[in-house]
JSON list of C-alpha atoms in Angstrom, two decimals:
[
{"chain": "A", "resi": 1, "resn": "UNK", "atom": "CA", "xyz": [-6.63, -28.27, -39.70]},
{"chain": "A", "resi": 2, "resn": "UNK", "atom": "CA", "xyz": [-7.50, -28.03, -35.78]},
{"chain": "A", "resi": 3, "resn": "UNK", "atom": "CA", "xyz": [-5.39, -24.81, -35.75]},
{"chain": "A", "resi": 4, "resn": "UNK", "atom": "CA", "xyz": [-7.28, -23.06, -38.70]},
{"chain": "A", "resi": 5, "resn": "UNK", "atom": "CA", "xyz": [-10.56, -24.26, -36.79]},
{"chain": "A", "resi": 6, "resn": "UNK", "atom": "CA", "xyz": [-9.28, -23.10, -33.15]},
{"chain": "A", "resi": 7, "resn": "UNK", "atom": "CA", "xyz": [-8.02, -20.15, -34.68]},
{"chain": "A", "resi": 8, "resn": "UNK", "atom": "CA", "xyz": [-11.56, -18.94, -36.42]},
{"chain": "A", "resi": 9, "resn": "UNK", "atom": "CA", "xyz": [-13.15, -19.47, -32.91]},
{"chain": "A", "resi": 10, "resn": "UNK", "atom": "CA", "xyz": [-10.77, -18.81, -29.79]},
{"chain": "A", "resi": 11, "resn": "UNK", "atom": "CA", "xyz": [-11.15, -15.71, -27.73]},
{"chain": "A", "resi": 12, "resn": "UNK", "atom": "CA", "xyz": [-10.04, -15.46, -24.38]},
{"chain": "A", "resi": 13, "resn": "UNK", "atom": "CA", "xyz": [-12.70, -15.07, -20.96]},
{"chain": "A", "resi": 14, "resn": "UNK", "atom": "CA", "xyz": [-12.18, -10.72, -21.26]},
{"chain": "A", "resi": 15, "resn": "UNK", "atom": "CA", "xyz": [-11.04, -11.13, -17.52]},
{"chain": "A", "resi": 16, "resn": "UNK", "atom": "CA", "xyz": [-8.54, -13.91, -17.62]},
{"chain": "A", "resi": 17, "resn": "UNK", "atom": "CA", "xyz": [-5.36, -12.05, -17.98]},
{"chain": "A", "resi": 18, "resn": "UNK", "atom": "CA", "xyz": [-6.41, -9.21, -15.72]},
{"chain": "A", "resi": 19, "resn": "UNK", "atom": "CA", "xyz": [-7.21, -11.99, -12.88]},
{"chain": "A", "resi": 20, "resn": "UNK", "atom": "CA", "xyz": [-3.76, -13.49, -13.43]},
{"chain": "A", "resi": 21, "resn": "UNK", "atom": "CA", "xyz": [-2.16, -10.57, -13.65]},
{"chain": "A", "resi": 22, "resn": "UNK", "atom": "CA", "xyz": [-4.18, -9.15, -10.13]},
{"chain": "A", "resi": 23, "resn": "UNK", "atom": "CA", "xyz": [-2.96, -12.56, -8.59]},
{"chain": "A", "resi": 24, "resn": "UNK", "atom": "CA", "xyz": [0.26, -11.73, -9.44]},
{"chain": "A", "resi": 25, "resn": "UNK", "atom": "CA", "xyz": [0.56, -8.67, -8.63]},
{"chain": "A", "resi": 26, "resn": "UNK", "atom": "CA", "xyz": [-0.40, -9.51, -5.34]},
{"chain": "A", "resi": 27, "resn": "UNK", "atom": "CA", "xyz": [2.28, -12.10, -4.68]},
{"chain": "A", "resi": 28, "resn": "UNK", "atom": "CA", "xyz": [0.78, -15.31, -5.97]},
{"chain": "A", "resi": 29, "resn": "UNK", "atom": "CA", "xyz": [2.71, -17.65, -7.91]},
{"chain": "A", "resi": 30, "resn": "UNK", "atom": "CA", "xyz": [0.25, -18.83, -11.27]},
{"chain": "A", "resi": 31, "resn": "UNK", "atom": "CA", "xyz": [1.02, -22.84, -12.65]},
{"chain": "A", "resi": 32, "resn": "UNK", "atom": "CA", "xyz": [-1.24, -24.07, -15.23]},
{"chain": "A", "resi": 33, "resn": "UNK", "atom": "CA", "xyz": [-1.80, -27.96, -15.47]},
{"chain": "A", "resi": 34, "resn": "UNK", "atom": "CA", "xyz": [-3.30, -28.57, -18.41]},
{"chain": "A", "resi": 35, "resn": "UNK", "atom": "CA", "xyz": [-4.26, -32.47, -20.34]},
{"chain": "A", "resi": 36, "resn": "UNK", "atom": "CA", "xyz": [-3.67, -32.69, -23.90]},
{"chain": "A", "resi": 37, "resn": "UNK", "atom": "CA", "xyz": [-0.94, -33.01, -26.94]},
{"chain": "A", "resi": 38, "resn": "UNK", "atom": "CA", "xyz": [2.19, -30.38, -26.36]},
{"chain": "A", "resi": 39, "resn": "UNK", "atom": "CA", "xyz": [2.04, -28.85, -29.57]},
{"chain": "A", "resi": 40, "resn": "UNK", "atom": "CA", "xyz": [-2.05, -27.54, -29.45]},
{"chain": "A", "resi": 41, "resn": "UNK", "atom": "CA", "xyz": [-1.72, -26.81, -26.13]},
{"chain": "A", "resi": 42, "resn": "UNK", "atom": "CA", "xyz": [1.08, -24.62, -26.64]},
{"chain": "A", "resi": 43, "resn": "UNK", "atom": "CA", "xyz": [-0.51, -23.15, -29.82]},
{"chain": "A", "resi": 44, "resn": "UNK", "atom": "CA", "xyz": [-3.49, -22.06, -27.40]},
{"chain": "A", "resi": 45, "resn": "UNK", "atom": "CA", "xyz": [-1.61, -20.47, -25.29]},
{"chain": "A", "resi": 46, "resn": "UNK", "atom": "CA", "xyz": [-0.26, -18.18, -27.62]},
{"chain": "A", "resi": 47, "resn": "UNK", "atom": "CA", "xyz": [-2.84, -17.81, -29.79]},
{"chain": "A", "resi": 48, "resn": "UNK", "atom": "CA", "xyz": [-4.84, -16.68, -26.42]},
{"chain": "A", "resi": 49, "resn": "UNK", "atom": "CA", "xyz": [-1.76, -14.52, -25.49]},
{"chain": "A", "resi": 50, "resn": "UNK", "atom": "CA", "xyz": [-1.57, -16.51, -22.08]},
{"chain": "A", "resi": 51, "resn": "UNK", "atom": "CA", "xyz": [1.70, -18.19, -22.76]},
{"chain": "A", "resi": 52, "resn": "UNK", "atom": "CA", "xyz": [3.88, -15.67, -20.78]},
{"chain": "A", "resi": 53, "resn": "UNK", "atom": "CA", "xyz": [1.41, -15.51, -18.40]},
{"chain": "A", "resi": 54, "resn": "UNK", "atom": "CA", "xyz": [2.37, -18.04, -15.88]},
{"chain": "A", "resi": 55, "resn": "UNK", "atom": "CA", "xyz": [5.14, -19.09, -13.48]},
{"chain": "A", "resi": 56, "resn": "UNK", "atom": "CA", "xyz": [4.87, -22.51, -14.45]},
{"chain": "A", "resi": 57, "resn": "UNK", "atom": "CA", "xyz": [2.90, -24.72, -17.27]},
{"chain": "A", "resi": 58, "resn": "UNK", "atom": "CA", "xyz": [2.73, -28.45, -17.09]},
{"chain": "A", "resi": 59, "resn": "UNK", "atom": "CA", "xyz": [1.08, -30.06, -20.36]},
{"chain": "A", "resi": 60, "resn": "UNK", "atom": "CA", "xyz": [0.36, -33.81, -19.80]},
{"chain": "A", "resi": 61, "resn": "UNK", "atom": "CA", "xyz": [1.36, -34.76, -23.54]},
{"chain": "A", "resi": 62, "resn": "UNK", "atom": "CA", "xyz": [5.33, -32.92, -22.63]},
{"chain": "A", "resi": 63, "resn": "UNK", "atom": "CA", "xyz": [4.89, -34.76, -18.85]},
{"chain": "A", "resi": 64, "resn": "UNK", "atom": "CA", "xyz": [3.87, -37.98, -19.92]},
{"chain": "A", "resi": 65, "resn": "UNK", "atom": "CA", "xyz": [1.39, -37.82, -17.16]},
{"chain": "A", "resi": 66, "resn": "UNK", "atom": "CA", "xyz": [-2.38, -36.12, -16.96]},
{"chain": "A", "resi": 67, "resn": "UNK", "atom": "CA", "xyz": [-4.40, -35.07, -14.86]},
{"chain": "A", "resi": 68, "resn": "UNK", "atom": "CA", "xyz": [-6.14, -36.67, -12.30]},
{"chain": "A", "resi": 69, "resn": "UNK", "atom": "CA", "xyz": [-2.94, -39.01, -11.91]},
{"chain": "A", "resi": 70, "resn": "UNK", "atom": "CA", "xyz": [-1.44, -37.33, -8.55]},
{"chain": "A", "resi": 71, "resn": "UNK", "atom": "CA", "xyz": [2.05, -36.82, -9.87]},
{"chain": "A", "resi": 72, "resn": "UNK", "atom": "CA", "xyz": [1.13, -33.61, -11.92]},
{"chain": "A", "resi": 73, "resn": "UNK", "atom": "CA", "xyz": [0.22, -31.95, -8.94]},
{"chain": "A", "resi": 74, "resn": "UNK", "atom": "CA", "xyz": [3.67, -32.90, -7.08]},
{"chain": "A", "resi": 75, "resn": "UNK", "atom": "CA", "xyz": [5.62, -31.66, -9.51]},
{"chain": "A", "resi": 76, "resn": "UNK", "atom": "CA", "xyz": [3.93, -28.40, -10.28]},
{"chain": "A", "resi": 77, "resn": "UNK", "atom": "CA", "xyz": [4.83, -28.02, -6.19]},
{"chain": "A", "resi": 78, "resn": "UNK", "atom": "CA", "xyz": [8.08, -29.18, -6.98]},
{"chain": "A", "resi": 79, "resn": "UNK", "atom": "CA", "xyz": [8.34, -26.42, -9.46]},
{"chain": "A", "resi": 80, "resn": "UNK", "atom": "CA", "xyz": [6.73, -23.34, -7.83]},
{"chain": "A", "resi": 81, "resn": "UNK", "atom": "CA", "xyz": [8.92, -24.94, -4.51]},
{"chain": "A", "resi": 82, "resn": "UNK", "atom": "CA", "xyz": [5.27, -24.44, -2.84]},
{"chain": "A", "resi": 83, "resn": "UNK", "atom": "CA", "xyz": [4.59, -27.33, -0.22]},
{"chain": "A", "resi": 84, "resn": "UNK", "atom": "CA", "xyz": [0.50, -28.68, -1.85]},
{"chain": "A", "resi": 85, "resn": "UNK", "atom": "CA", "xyz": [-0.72, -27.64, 1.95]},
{"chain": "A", "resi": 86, "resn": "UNK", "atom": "CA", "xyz": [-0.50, -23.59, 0.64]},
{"chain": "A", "resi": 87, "resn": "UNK", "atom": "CA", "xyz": [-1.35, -24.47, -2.76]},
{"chain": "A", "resi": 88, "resn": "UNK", "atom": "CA", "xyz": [-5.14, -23.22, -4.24]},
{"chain": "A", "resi": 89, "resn": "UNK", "atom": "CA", "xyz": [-5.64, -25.15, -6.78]},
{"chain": "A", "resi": 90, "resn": "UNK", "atom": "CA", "xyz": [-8.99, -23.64, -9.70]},
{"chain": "A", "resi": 91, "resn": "UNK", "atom": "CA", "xyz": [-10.58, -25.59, -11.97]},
{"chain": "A", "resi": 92, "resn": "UNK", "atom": "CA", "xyz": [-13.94, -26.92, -13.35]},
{"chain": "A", "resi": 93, "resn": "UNK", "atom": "CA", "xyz": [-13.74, -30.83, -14.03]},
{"chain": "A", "resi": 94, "resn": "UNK", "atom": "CA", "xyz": [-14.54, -32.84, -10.87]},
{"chain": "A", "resi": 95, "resn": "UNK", "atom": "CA", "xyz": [-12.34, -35.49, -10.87]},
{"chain": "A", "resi": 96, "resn": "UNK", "atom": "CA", "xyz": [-9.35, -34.43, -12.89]},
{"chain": "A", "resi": 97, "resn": "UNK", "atom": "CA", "xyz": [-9.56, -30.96, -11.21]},
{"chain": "A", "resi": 98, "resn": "UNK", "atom": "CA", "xyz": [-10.92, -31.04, -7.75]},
{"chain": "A", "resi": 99, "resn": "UNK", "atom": "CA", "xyz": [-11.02, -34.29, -6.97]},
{"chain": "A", "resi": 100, "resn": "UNK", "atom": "CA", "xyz": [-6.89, -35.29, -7.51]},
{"chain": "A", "resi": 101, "resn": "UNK", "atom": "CA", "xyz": [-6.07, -31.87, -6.19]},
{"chain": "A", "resi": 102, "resn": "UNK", "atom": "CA", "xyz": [-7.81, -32.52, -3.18]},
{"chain": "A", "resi": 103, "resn": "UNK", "atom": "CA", "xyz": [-6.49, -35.61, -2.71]},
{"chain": "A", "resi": 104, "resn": "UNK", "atom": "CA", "xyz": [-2.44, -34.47, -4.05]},
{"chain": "A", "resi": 105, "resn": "UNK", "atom": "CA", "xyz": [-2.99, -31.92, -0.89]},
{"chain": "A", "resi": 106, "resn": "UNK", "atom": "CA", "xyz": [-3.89, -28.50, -2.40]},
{"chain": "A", "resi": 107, "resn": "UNK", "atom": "CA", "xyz": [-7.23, -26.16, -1.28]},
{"chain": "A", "resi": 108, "resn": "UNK", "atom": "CA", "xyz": [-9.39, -26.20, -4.65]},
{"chain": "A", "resi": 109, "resn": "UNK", "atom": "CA", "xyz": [-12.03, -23.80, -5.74]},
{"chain": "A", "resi": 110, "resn": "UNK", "atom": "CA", "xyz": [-14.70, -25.05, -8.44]},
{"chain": "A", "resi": 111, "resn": "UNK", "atom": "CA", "xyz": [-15.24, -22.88, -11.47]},
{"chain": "A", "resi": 112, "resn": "UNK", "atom": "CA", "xyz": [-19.00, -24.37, -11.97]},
{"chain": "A", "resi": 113, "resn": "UNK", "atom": "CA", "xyz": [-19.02, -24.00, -15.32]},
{"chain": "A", "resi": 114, "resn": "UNK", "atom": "CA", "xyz": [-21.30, -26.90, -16.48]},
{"chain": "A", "resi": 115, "resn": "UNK", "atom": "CA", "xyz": [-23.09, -26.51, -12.77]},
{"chain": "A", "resi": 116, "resn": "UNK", "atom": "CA", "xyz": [-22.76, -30.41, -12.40]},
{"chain": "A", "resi": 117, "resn": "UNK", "atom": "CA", "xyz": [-21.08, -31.98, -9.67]},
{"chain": "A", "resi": 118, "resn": "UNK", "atom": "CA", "xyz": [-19.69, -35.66, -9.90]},
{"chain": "A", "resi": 119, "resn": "UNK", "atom": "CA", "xyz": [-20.75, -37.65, -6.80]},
{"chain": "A", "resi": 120, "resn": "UNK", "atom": "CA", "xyz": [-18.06, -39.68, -4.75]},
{"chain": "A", "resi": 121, "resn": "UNK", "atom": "CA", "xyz": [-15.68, -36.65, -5.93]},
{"chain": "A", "resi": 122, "resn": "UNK", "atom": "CA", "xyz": [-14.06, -34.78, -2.68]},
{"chain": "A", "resi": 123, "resn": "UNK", "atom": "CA", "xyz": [-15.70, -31.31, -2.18]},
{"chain": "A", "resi": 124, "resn": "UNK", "atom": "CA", "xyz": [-14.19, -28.34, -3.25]},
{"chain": "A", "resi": 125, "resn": "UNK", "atom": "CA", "xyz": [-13.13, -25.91, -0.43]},
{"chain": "A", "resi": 126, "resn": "UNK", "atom": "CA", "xyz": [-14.65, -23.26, -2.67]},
{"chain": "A", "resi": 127, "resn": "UNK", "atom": "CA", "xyz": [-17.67, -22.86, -5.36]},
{"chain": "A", "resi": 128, "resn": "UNK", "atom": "CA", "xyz": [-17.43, -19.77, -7.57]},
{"chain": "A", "resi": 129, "resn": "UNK", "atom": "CA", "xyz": [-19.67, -18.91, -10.86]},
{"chain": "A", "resi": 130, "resn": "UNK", "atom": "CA", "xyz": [-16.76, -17.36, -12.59]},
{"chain": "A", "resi": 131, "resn": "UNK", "atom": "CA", "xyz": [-12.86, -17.35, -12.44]},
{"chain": "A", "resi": 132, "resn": "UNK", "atom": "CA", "xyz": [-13.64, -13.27, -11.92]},
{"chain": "A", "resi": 133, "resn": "UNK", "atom": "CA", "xyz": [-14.85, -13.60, -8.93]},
{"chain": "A", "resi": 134, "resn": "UNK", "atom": "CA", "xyz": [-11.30, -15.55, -7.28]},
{"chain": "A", "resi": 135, "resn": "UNK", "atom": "CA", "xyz": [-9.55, -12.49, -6.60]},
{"chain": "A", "resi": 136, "resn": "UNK", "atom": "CA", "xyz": [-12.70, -11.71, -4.36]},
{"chain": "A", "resi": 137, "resn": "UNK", "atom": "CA", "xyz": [-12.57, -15.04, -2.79]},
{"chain": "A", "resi": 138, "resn": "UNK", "atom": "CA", "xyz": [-8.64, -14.69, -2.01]},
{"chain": "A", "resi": 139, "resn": "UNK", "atom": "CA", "xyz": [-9.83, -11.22, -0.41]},
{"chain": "A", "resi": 140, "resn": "UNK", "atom": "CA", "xyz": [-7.91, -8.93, -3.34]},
{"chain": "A", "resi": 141, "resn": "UNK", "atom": "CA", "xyz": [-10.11, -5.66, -4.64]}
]
């Protein structure tokens, strides 16, 4: 039943591949750390033909760890063999995204998407309005 409703109302950001796919292009490694149960997040992913889209995908429920616990960061560094010092780690949620990448090592950018920011959460290196714009940030045309 969550699939059938997912399914009637998922459509991916019209930019996300072509950002990933500019990153890559570029040289950057992509990892996605994403909280939830294996088998949805998985579905999402290839519903939202993202699934081939990254280097690396940790999903807490296949981990047994989520995010903001610190050792989901290590290991996606583990994995890309990326020390968490040249890491650049996007996301939107204060404390699961910028807050425990700041602290596992990695720059972060916030994607203010809900435009509210947590106090007593460490400051993002970066602010942007959309994940379109990160290619500009990272200096990429």
């Amino acid at each position: 039943i969550v699939f059938s409703c997912f399914e009637k109302k998922a459509i991916p950001f019209e930019y996300a591949i072509g950002v990933i796919d500019k990153l890559k292009s570029n040289g950057y490694k992509i990892g996605l750390i994403t909280n939830g149960k294996s088998q949805l997040q998985r579905k999402k992913l290839s519903m939202l033909n993202l699934d081939n889209s990254f280097d690396e995908i940790i999903i807490s429920g296949e981990f047994g760890k989520h995010k903001p616990d610190l050792t989901i960061f290590y290991e996606m560094s583990k994995r890309l063999n990326i020390s968490e010092e040249k890491l650049i780690y996007v996301g939107d949620h204060p404390i699961n995204d910028i807050d425990a990448a700041s602290k596992a090592g990695y720059k972060t950018v916030w994607v203010k998407t809900n435009g509210t920011w947590i106090e007593g959460c460490a400051t993002p290196d970066f602010s942007i309005n959309t994940v379109e714009s990160l290619p500009s940030l990272l200096g990429i045309d």
